[in-house]
Amino acid sequence: MNVLIVGGAGYIGAHVVKACLSAGMTVSVFDNLSTGKKVNLFPQVRFIPGDILDTKALDAAMQGQQAVVHLAAKKAVGESMENPEKYAVNNITGTLNVLNAMGKAGVRHIVFSSSAAVYGIPHIPEIDETVPTNPINFYGFTKREIERFLVWYERLRGITFVALRYFNAVGYDAEGDIRGLESHPQNLLPIVMEVANGTRQELSIFGHDYPTPDGTCIRDYVHVTDLAIAHVQALTYLASGKASQILNLGTGKGHSVLDIVRRTETLTKQPIRYVFAPRRHGDPAELRASAAKAKEVLGWQAIHSDLDTIILTTWARYQR
Ligand code: UFG
């Protein structure tokens, strides 16, 4: 299969590229390297430098492709509330450009990076895909709206899709093939790693008065290698002519912020300095996926997502 991976130089994208190459697919990567890294580009891929706002570049890249994986997006929740225009243009207009180029070139399948952020603050901690979407930040809103566009592009242009709602993506390729580290990370685990390796003084833990056993928030951390495998399964699924799907990707298990801190201290043998800070606006106490549908539809299950594997594969990249 010839697959165009839009955003294939980024953190999740590079892991998806590796999984697609391992499955014997022919991979082209389209990326503007705004956050993606050159060091993440595998020598076996055809690299097409380009921006999803450049429709001509997208038209050219679509030639000869059979499917698209679209991961190119802005993803900082806080920034999306301060600069919604950037998210409207990059995420929504950019994705419409990808879909329009697919329509023109006759590319009929897309795997789309969605997010658990579409759910907002659900009433129950374990979320399946029937839980109503109700994003509470503009980032999540863009992902939810794109899912709706996908439904119409299927009806009108015959493009079938799998939208994958990632929970908390963490970890690194265990073979060390993906080396690019995010600049200015905003997510918990990279920040904990930067404290462990001395790049950062301390971690601020946002809230310790949540109704959870240790008072800190619980999340469903899923290894990026498991996420990558789901993309390969979704591409194979779509190529066999099956119906479009929206699927959660998570483990169903939760870890608190303090669980992550303590286990990282043990495994890295480094002290993690932290302070308790006020709650971060819009953080639910507990979020976990039900991934039963992904198992039923794709046969997918998280097999690399135990906490030790997550921490050790990440530490292997951050250790100085
Ligand atoms: N946290 C801290 N201190 C920090 C950073 C995070 O205490 O410096 C806490 C958060 O409050 C939260 C947990 O660590 O309780 C995880 O926070 P992240 O920012 O790593 O992740 P989120 O759960 O907020 O969101 C992530 C992605 C979103 C995605 C969501 C889906 O950043 O894009 O998972 O579940 F939508």
mmCIF file of C-alpha atoms and ligand atoms in Angstrom:
data_model
loop_
_atom_site.group_PDB
_atom_site.id
_atom_site.type_symbol
_atom_site.label_atom_id
_atom_site.label_comp_id
_atom_site.label_asym_id
_atom_site.label_seq_id
_atom_site.Cartn_x
_atom_site.Cartn_y
_atom_site.Cartn_z
ATOM 1 C CA MET A 1 0.000 0.000 0.000
ATOM 2 C CA ASN A 2 1.234 3.530 -0.820
ATOM 3 C CA VAL A 3 0.516 5.716 2.166
ATOM 4 C CA LEU A 4 1.046 9.432 2.677
ATOM 5 C CA ILE A 5 1.740 10.282 6.301
ATOM 6 C CA VAL A 6 0.957 13.933 6.876
ATOM 7 C CA GLY A 7 2.865 15.034 9.965
ATOM 8 C CA GLY A 8 5.137 11.998 9.761
ATOM 9 C CA ALA A 9 8.159 13.797 11.251
ATOM 10 C CA GLY A 10 6.406 14.481 14.550
ATOM 11 C CA TYR A 11 6.469 12.470 17.745
ATOM 12 C CA ILE A 12 3.473 10.234 17.061
ATOM 13 C CA GLY A 13 3.888 10.471 13.273
ATOM 14 C CA ALA A 14 7.422 9.056 13.310
ATOM 15 C CA HIS A 15 6.253 6.062 15.318
ATOM 16 C CA VAL A 16 3.426 5.548 12.811
ATOM 17 C CA VAL A 17 5.946 5.722 9.948
ATOM 18 C CA LYS A 18 8.060 3.046 11.580
ATOM 19 C CA ALA A 19 5.054 0.753 12.075
ATOM 20 C CA CYS A 20 3.917 1.238 8.456
ATOM 21 C CA LEU A 21 7.419 0.492 7.125
ATOM 22 C CA SER A 22 7.574 -2.633 9.292
ATOM 23 C CA ALA A 23 4.246 -3.723 7.787
ATOM 24 C CA GLY A 24 5.777 -3.452 4.290
ATOM 25 C CA MET A 25 3.981 -0.279 3.210
ATOM 26 C CA THR A 26 5.519 2.319 0.890
ATOM 27 C CA VAL A 27 5.616 5.533 2.895
ATOM 28 C CA SER A 28 5.806 9.179 1.895
ATOM 29 C CA VAL A 29 6.007 11.818 4.622
ATOM 30 C CA PHE A 30 4.520 15.293 4.147
ATOM 31 C CA ASP A 31 5.638 17.645 6.919
ATOM 32 C CA ASN A 32 6.543 21.327 7.282
ATOM 33 C CA LEU A 33 8.982 20.542 10.120
ATOM 34 C CA SER A 34 7.388 23.241 12.290
ATOM 35 C CA THR A 35 7.399 20.874 15.255
ATOM 36 C CA GLY A 36 8.444 17.693 13.476
ATOM 37 C CA LYS A 37 12.144 16.890 13.395
ATOM 38 C CA LYS A 38 14.433 16.000 10.499
ATOM 39 C CA VAL A 39 16.105 13.430 12.748
ATOM 40 C CA ASN A 40 12.752 11.587 12.884
ATOM 41 C CA LEU A 41 12.731 10.961 9.110
ATOM 42 C CA PHE A 42 13.489 7.356 8.216
ATOM 43 C CA PRO A 43 15.836 6.922 5.213
ATOM 44 C CA GLN A 44 13.322 4.562 3.560
ATOM 45 C CA VAL A 45 10.626 7.255 3.220
ATOM 46 C CA ARG A 46 10.127 9.776 0.482
ATOM 47 C CA PHE A 47 10.128 13.112 2.292
ATOM 48 C CA ILE A 48 7.934 15.815 0.806
ATOM 49 C CA PRO A 49 8.527 19.085 2.646
ATOM 50 C CA GLY A 50 5.290 21.029 2.659
ATOM 51 C CA ASP A 51 2.548 22.710 4.612
ATOM 52 C CA ILE A 52 -1.083 21.595 4.749
ATOM 53 C CA LEU A 53 -2.075 25.188 4.010
ATOM 54 C CA ASP A 54 -0.369 24.851 0.608
ATOM 55 C CA THR A 55 -3.014 23.194 -1.567
ATOM 56 C CA LYS A 56 -0.720 22.861 -4.593
ATOM 57 C CA ALA A 57 1.889 20.997 -2.565
ATOM 58 C CA LEU A 58 -0.838 18.700 -1.196
ATOM 59 C CA ASP A 59 -2.212 18.019 -4.694
ATOM 60 C CA ALA A 60 1.256 16.983 -5.864
ATOM 61 C CA ALA A 61 1.876 14.804 -2.793
ATOM 62 C CA MET A 62 -1.410 12.922 -3.262
ATOM 63 C CA GLN A 63 -0.412 11.510 -6.653
ATOM 64 C CA GLY A 64 -0.094 7.731 -6.545
ATOM 65 C CA GLN A 65 -1.242 7.411 -2.921
ATOM 66 C CA GLN A 66 -3.795 4.848 -1.781
ATOM 67 C CA ALA A 67 -4.353 6.114 1.749
ATOM 68 C CA VAL A 68 -3.517 8.986 4.055
ATOM 69 C CA VAL A 69 -2.669 9.126 7.748
ATOM 70 C CA HIS A 70 -3.238 12.694 8.919
ATOM 71 C CA LEU A 71 -1.480 13.751 12.114
ATOM 72 C CA ALA A 72 -0.443 17.312 11.295
ATOM 73 C CA ALA A 73 -2.016 19.661 13.827
ATOM 74 C CA LYS A 74 -1.466 22.176 16.562
ATOM 75 C CA LYS A 75 -1.992 20.430 19.881
ATOM 76 C CA ALA A 76 -1.376 22.698 22.863
ATOM 77 C CA VAL A 77 -4.641 22.932 24.763
ATOM 78 C CA GLY A 78 -3.819 26.206 26.558
ATOM 79 C CA GLU A 79 -2.591 27.920 23.391
ATOM 80 C CA SER A 80 -5.771 26.914 21.566
ATOM 81 C CA MET A 81 -7.784 29.032 24.009
ATOM 82 C CA GLU A 82 -5.528 32.064 23.583
ATOM 83 C CA ASN A 83 -5.004 31.808 19.837
ATOM 84 C CA PRO A 84 -8.031 30.010 18.393
ATOM 85 C CA GLU A 85 -7.385 31.473 14.936
ATOM 86 C CA LYS A 86 -4.170 29.456 14.666
ATOM 87 C CA TYR A 87 -6.082 26.267 15.545
ATOM 88 C CA ALA A 88 -8.975 27.053 13.212
ATOM 89 C CA VAL A 89 -6.591 27.582 10.308
ATOM 90 C CA ASN A 90 -4.065 24.804 10.940
ATOM 91 C CA ASN A 91 -6.378 22.108 12.223
ATOM 92 C CA ILE A 92 -9.656 22.759 10.439
ATOM 93 C CA THR A 93 -8.643 24.499 7.196
ATOM 94 C CA GLY A 94 -5.522 22.330 6.976
ATOM 95 C CA THR A 95 -7.543 19.126 7.292
ATOM 96 C CA LEU A 96 -10.101 20.331 4.745
ATOM 97 C CA ASN A 97 -7.198 20.951 2.364
ATOM 98 C CA VAL A 98 -6.010 17.381 2.931
ATOM 99 C CA LEU A 99 -9.513 16.009 2.283
ATOM 100 C CA ASN A 100 -10.001 18.174 -0.810
ATOM 101 C CA ALA A 101 -6.687 17.026 -2.244
ATOM 102 C CA MET A 102 -7.674 13.412 -1.531
ATOM 103 C CA GLY A 103 -10.996 13.949 -3.293
ATOM 104 C CA LYS A 104 -9.283 15.402 -6.375
ATOM 105 C CA ALA A 105 -6.655 12.656 -6.549
ATOM 106 C CA GLY A 106 -9.113 9.835 -5.863
ATOM 107 C CA VAL A 107 -7.465 8.746 -2.588
ATOM 108 C CA ARG A 108 -10.217 6.936 -0.713
ATOM 109 C CA HIS A 109 -9.041 6.198 2.828
ATOM 110 C CA ILE A 110 -7.893 8.323 5.753
ATOM 111 C CA VAL A 111 -6.780 7.544 9.290
ATOM 112 C CA PHE A 112 -7.213 10.679 11.368
ATOM 113 C CA SER A 113 -5.554 11.613 14.679
ATOM 114 C CA SER A 114 -8.371 12.597 16.962
ATOM 115 C CA SER A 115 -8.208 13.009 20.713
ATOM 116 C CA ALA A 116 -9.894 12.203 23.980
ATOM 117 C CA ALA A 117 -10.136 15.999 24.244
ATOM 118 C CA VAL A 118 -13.401 15.705 22.247
ATOM 119 C CA TYR A 119 -15.098 14.361 25.395
ATOM 120 C CA GLY A 120 -14.434 17.352 27.645
ATOM 121 C CA ILE A 121 -15.340 16.514 31.238
ATOM 122 C CA PRO A 122 -17.430 13.365 31.116
ATOM 123 C CA HIS A 123 -19.685 12.254 33.966
ATOM 124 C CA ILE A 124 -18.089 8.835 34.211
ATOM 125 C CA PRO A 125 -14.365 8.056 34.473
ATOM 126 C CA GLU A 126 -14.300 5.244 31.884
ATOM 127 C CA ILE A 127 -15.315 6.520 28.499
ATOM 128 C CA ASP A 128 -16.552 4.584 25.506
ATOM 129 C CA GLU A 129 -17.390 6.085 22.126
ATOM 130 C CA THR A 130 -21.101 6.433 22.958
ATOM 131 C CA VAL A 131 -20.311 9.065 25.609
ATOM 132 C CA PRO A 132 -21.440 12.393 24.124
ATOM 133 C CA THR A 133 -18.674 14.702 22.914
ATOM 134 C CA ASN A 134 -18.522 18.051 24.649
ATOM 135 C CA PRO A 135 -15.089 19.638 24.208
ATOM 136 C CA ILE A 136 -14.157 22.271 26.755
ATOM 137 C CA ASN A 137 -11.178 23.683 24.882
ATOM 138 C CA PHE A 138 -10.791 24.929 21.332
ATOM 139 C CA TYR A 139 -8.245 22.227 20.483
ATOM 140 C CA GLY A 140 -10.767 19.500 21.335
ATOM 141 C CA PHE A 141 -13.428 21.421 19.425
ATOM 142 C CA THR A 142 -11.299 21.394 16.242
ATOM 143 C CA LYS A 143 -10.847 17.617 16.536
ATOM 144 C CA ARG A 144 -14.564 17.056 17.085
ATOM 145 C CA GLU A 145 -15.517 19.279 14.117
ATOM 146 C CA ILE A 146 -13.054 17.461 11.853
ATOM 147 C CA GLU A 147 -14.691 14.150 12.795
ATOM 148 C CA ARG A 148 -17.971 15.685 11.574
ATOM 149 C CA PHE A 149 -16.404 16.803 8.295
ATOM 150 C CA LEU A 150 -15.115 13.274 7.811
ATOM 151 C CA VAL A 151 -18.681 11.964 7.906
ATOM 152 C CA TRP A 152 -19.698 14.366 5.111
ATOM 153 C CA TYR A 153 -16.642 13.686 2.974
ATOM 154 C CA GLU A 154 -17.504 10.023 3.164
ATOM 155 C CA ARG A 155 -21.090 10.704 2.043
ATOM 156 C CA LEU A 156 -20.123 13.127 -0.697
ATOM 157 C CA ARG A 157 -16.690 11.973 -1.819
ATOM 158 C CA GLY A 158 -16.615 8.328 -0.796
ATOM 159 C CA ILE A 159 -13.591 8.775 1.497
ATOM 160 C CA THR A 160 -13.782 6.212 4.308
ATOM 161 C CA PHE A 161 -12.108 7.015 7.603
ATOM 162 C CA VAL A 162 -10.965 5.749 10.947
ATOM 163 C CA ALA A 163 -10.735 8.528 13.537
ATOM 164 C CA LEU A 164 -8.541 7.447 16.436
ATOM 165 C CA ARG A 165 -9.225 9.211 19.709
ATOM 166 C CA TYR A 166 -5.913 8.979 21.538
ATOM 167 C CA PHE A 167 -5.840 9.195 25.299
ATOM 168 C CA ASN A 168 -2.475 10.266 26.801
ATOM 169 C CA ALA A 169 0.257 9.404 24.284
ATOM 170 C CA VAL A 170 3.578 8.606 25.990
ATOM 171 C CA GLY A 171 6.739 6.495 25.614
ATOM 172 C CA TYR A 172 9.347 6.117 22.879
ATOM 173 C CA ASP A 173 10.307 3.479 20.357
ATOM 174 C CA ALA A 174 12.054 0.703 22.333
ATOM 175 C CA GLU A 175 14.714 0.217 19.645
ATOM 176 C CA GLY A 176 15.776 3.849 19.882
ATOM 177 C CA ASP A 177 14.951 4.589 16.232
ATOM 178 C CA ILE A 178 13.043 7.767 17.022
ATOM 179 C CA ARG A 179 15.273 10.340 18.602
ATOM 180 C CA GLY A 180 13.612 13.743 18.200
ATOM 181 C CA LEU A 181 12.543 15.244 21.513
ATOM 182 C CA GLU A 182 9.792 17.813 21.731
ATOM 183 C CA SER A 183 10.996 21.355 22.326
ATOM 184 C CA HIS A 184 9.186 23.057 25.253
ATOM 185 C CA PRO A 185 7.039 20.072 26.225
ATOM 186 C CA GLN A 186 3.805 20.791 28.059
ATOM 187 C CA ASN A 187 2.739 17.246 28.911
ATOM 188 C CA LEU A 188 3.435 15.521 32.185
ATOM 189 C CA LEU A 189 5.883 12.755 31.298
ATOM 190 C CA PRO A 190 8.376 14.815 29.239
ATOM 191 C CA ILE A 191 8.348 17.427 32.005
ATOM 192 C CA VAL A 192 9.033 14.752 34.649
ATOM 193 C CA MET A 193 11.887 13.482 32.442
ATOM 194 C CA GLU A 194 13.372 16.972 32.155
ATOM 195 C CA VAL A 195 13.369 17.210 35.957
ATOM 196 C CA ALA A 196 15.005 13.770 36.142
ATOM 197 C CA ASN A 197 17.783 14.723 33.728
ATOM 198 C CA GLY A 198 18.375 18.123 35.281
ATOM 199 C CA THR A 199 17.046 20.299 32.430
ATOM 200 C CA ARG A 200 14.296 21.575 34.703
ATOM 201 C CA GLN A 201 14.291 22.439 38.405
ATOM 202 C CA GLU A 202 10.954 21.020 39.430
ATOM 203 C CA LEU A 203 7.525 19.836 38.403
ATOM 204 C CA SER A 204 4.391 21.728 39.373
ATOM 205 C CA ILE A 205 1.622 19.259 40.147
ATOM 206 C CA PHE A 206 -1.648 20.868 39.208
ATOM 207 C CA GLY A 207 -3.969 20.110 42.117
ATOM 208 C CA HIS A 208 -3.758 17.589 44.946
ATOM 209 C CA ASP A 209 -7.308 17.841 46.250
ATOM 210 C CA TYR A 210 -9.070 15.824 43.560
ATOM 211 C CA PRO A 211 -11.413 13.018 44.621
ATOM 212 C CA THR A 212 -8.803 10.359 43.747
ATOM 213 C CA PRO A 213 -6.866 8.088 46.153
ATOM 214 C CA ASP A 214 -3.807 10.387 46.337
ATOM 215 C CA GLY A 215 -5.586 13.622 45.378
ATOM 216 C CA THR A 216 -3.863 14.015 41.989
ATOM 217 C CA CYS A 217 -5.441 13.501 38.554
ATOM 218 C CA ILE A 218 -5.670 10.083 36.963
ATOM 219 C CA ARG A 219 -5.077 9.584 33.226
ATOM 220 C CA ASP A 220 -4.927 6.699 30.781
ATOM 221 C CA TYR A 221 -1.335 6.622 29.472
ATOM 222 C CA VAL A 222 -0.925 4.683 26.229
ATOM 223 C CA HIS A 223 2.424 3.874 24.623
ATOM 224 C CA VAL A 224 3.008 5.558 21.279
ATOM 225 C CA THR A 225 4.129 2.222 19.787
ATOM 226 C CA ASP A 226 0.689 0.819 20.606
ATOM 227 C CA LEU A 227 -0.905 3.882 18.992
ATOM 228 C CA ALA A 228 1.272 3.367 15.904
ATOM 229 C CA ILE A 229 0.184 -0.260 15.540
ATOM 230 C CA ALA A 230 -3.457 0.851 15.595
ATOM 231 C CA HIS A 231 -2.797 3.059 12.537
ATOM 232 C CA VAL A 232 -1.452 0.095 10.563
ATOM 233 C CA GLN A 233 -4.469 -1.972 11.592
ATOM 234 C CA ALA A 234 -6.804 0.878 10.635
ATOM 235 C CA LEU A 235 -5.181 1.229 7.191
ATOM 236 C CA THR A 236 -5.518 -2.503 6.555
ATOM 237 C CA TYR A 237 -9.106 -2.387 7.792
ATOM 238 C CA LEU A 238 -10.039 0.474 5.437
ATOM 239 C CA ALA A 239 -8.239 -1.093 2.474
ATOM 240 C CA SER A 240 -10.416 -4.173 2.883
ATOM 241 C CA GLY A 241 -13.466 -1.998 2.162
ATOM 242 C CA LYS A 242 -14.964 -1.876 5.644
ATOM 243 C CA ALA A 243 -17.073 0.905 7.169
ATOM 244 C CA SER A 244 -15.757 4.096 8.770
ATOM 245 C CA GLN A 245 -15.168 4.097 12.515
ATOM 246 C CA ILE A 246 -14.411 6.333 15.457
ATOM 247 C CA LEU A 247 -12.318 4.486 18.032
ATOM 248 C CA ASN A 248 -10.823 5.230 21.434
ATOM 249 C CA LEU A 249 -7.212 4.219 22.002
ATOM 250 C CA GLY A 250 -6.285 3.736 25.626
ATOM 251 C CA THR A 251 -5.572 1.011 28.124
ATOM 252 C CA GLY A 252 -8.566 1.340 30.428
ATOM 253 C CA LYS A 253 -6.120 1.665 33.334
ATOM 254 C CA GLY A 254 -5.320 4.873 35.116
ATOM 255 C CA HIS A 255 -2.252 6.304 36.811
ATOM 256 C CA SER A 256 -2.166 9.388 38.991
ATOM 257 C CA VAL A 257 0.384 12.181 38.617
ATOM 258 C CA LEU A 258 2.062 11.001 41.833
ATOM 259 C CA ASP A 259 2.175 7.399 40.532
ATOM 260 C CA ILE A 260 4.143 8.680 37.541
ATOM 261 C CA VAL A 261 6.474 10.763 39.696
ATOM 262 C CA ARG A 262 7.198 7.957 42.187
ATOM 263 C CA ARG A 263 7.694 5.233 39.591
ATOM 264 C CA THR A 264 9.991 7.528 37.588
ATOM 265 C CA GLU A 265 12.085 8.166 40.705
ATOM 266 C CA THR A 266 12.417 4.438 41.312
ATOM 267 C CA LEU A 267 13.262 3.463 37.741
ATOM 268 C CA THR A 268 15.595 6.348 36.911
ATOM 269 C CA LYS A 269 17.114 6.532 40.411
ATOM 270 C CA GLN A 270 16.811 10.303 40.160
ATOM 271 C CA PRO A 271 14.918 12.506 42.610
ATOM 272 C CA ILE A 272 11.942 14.317 41.046
ATOM 273 C CA ARG A 273 11.453 17.638 42.810
ATOM 274 C CA TYR A 274 7.865 18.791 42.776
ATOM 275 C CA VAL A 275 5.588 21.411 44.256
ATOM 276 C CA PHE A 276 1.827 21.391 44.504
ATOM 277 C CA ALA A 277 0.238 24.134 42.427
ATOM 278 C CA PRO A 278 -3.409 25.108 41.962
ATOM 279 C CA ARG A 279 -5.620 22.954 39.751
ATOM 280 C CA ARG A 280 -5.278 23.578 36.020
ATOM 281 C CA HIS A 281 -8.479 24.854 34.479
ATOM 282 C CA GLY A 282 -10.380 22.150 32.623
ATOM 283 C CA ASP A 283 -8.616 19.103 34.094
ATOM 284 C CA PRO A 284 -11.062 16.305 34.934
ATOM 285 C CA ALA A 285 -10.146 14.238 38.021
ATOM 286 C CA GLU A 286 -10.039 10.967 36.139
ATOM 287 C CA LEU A 287 -10.115 9.981 32.460
ATOM 288 C CA ARG A 288 -9.815 6.439 31.193
ATOM 289 C CA ALA A 289 -10.742 4.858 27.891
ATOM 290 C CA SER A 290 -12.855 1.891 27.229
ATOM 291 C CA ALA A 291 -10.974 0.488 24.242
ATOM 292 C CA ALA A 292 -13.329 -2.432 23.751
ATOM 293 C CA LYS A 293 -14.487 -1.125 20.380
ATOM 294 C CA ALA A 294 -10.936 -0.861 18.982
ATOM 295 C CA LYS A 295 -10.393 -4.452 20.046
ATOM 296 C CA GLU A 296 -13.594 -5.615 18.428
ATOM 297 C CA VAL A 297 -13.139 -3.652 15.181
ATOM 298 C CA LEU A 298 -9.358 -3.770 14.653
ATOM 299 C CA GLY A 299 -8.228 -6.497 17.034
ATOM 300 C CA TRP A 300 -6.151 -3.762 18.729
ATOM 301 C CA GLN A 301 -4.963 -3.964 22.302
ATOM 302 C CA ALA A 302 -2.337 -1.979 24.177
ATOM 303 C CA ILE A 303 0.574 -4.372 24.708
ATOM 304 C CA HIS A 304 3.466 -1.943 25.322
ATOM 305 C CA SER A 305 1.659 0.336 27.747
ATOM 306 C CA ASP A 306 2.613 -0.952 31.191
ATOM 307 C CA LEU A 307 3.956 1.940 33.239
ATOM 308 C CA ASP A 308 7.515 0.602 33.510
ATOM 309 C CA THR A 309 7.872 0.200 29.727
ATOM 310 C CA ILE A 310 6.489 3.688 29.232
ATOM 311 C CA ILE A 311 8.909 5.252 31.717
ATOM 312 C CA LEU A 312 11.978 3.238 30.705
ATOM 313 C CA THR A 313 11.591 3.825 26.953
ATOM 314 C CA THR A 314 11.136 7.544 27.601
ATOM 315 C CA TRP A 315 14.075 7.721 30.005
ATOM 316 C CA ALA A 316 16.282 6.038 27.395
ATOM 317 C CA ARG A 317 15.742 9.143 25.232
ATOM 318 C CA TYR A 318 16.006 11.741 27.983
ATOM 319 C CA GLN A 319 18.898 10.307 29.953
ATOM 320 C CA ARG A 320 21.975 12.421 29.477
HETATM 321 N N1 UFG B 1 0.206 17.821 34.924
HETATM 322 C C1 UFG B 1 0.823 18.381 36.021
HETATM 323 N N2 UFG B 1 1.882 19.203 35.801
HETATM 324 C C2 UFG B 1 2.355 19.498 34.555
HETATM 325 C C3 UFG B 1 1.720 18.921 33.436
HETATM 326 C C4 UFG B 1 0.647 18.081 33.667
HETATM 327 O O1 UFG B 1 0.417 18.167 37.159
HETATM 328 O O2 UFG B 1 3.316 20.279 34.440
HETATM 329 C C5 UFG B 1 -0.934 16.919 35.137
HETATM 330 C C6 UFG B 1 -2.205 17.433 34.517
HETATM 331 O O3 UFG B 1 -2.877 18.308 35.391
HETATM 332 C C7 UFG B 1 -2.944 16.142 34.241
HETATM 333 C C8 UFG B 1 -1.842 15.121 33.953
HETATM 334 O O4 UFG B 1 -0.659 15.693 34.503
HETATM 335 O O5 UFG B 1 -3.622 15.748 35.397
HETATM 336 C C9 UFG B 1 -1.624 14.877 32.487
HETATM 337 O O6 UFG B 1 -1.482 16.125 31.846
HETATM 338 P P1 UFG B 1 -0.994 16.287 30.338
HETATM 339 O O7 UFG B 1 -0.909 17.772 30.079
HETATM 340 O O8 UFG B 1 0.209 15.471 30.093
HETATM 341 O O9 UFG B 1 -2.159 15.626 29.519
HETATM 342 P P2 UFG B 1 -3.721 15.940 29.487
HETATM 343 O O10 UFG B 1 -4.396 14.794 30.164
HETATM 344 O O11 UFG B 1 -4.042 17.280 29.980
HETATM 345 O O12 UFG B 1 -4.010 15.985 27.935
HETATM 346 C C10 UFG B 1 -3.432 15.084 27.015
HETATM 347 C C11 UFG B 1 -3.064 15.831 25.736
HETATM 348 C C12 UFG B 1 -4.287 16.370 25.063
HETATM 349 C C13 UFG B 1 -5.266 15.262 24.866
HETATM 350 C C14 UFG B 1 -5.551 14.560 26.150
HETATM 351 C C15 UFG B 1 -6.435 13.382 25.913
HETATM 352 O O13 UFG B 1 -2.193 16.904 26.043
HETATM 353 O O14 UFG B 1 -3.926 16.880 23.805
HETATM 354 O O15 UFG B 1 -4.348 14.091 26.739
HETATM 355 O O16 UFG B 1 -6.698 12.701 27.090
HETATM 356 F F1 UFG B 1 -6.396 15.759 24.389
#
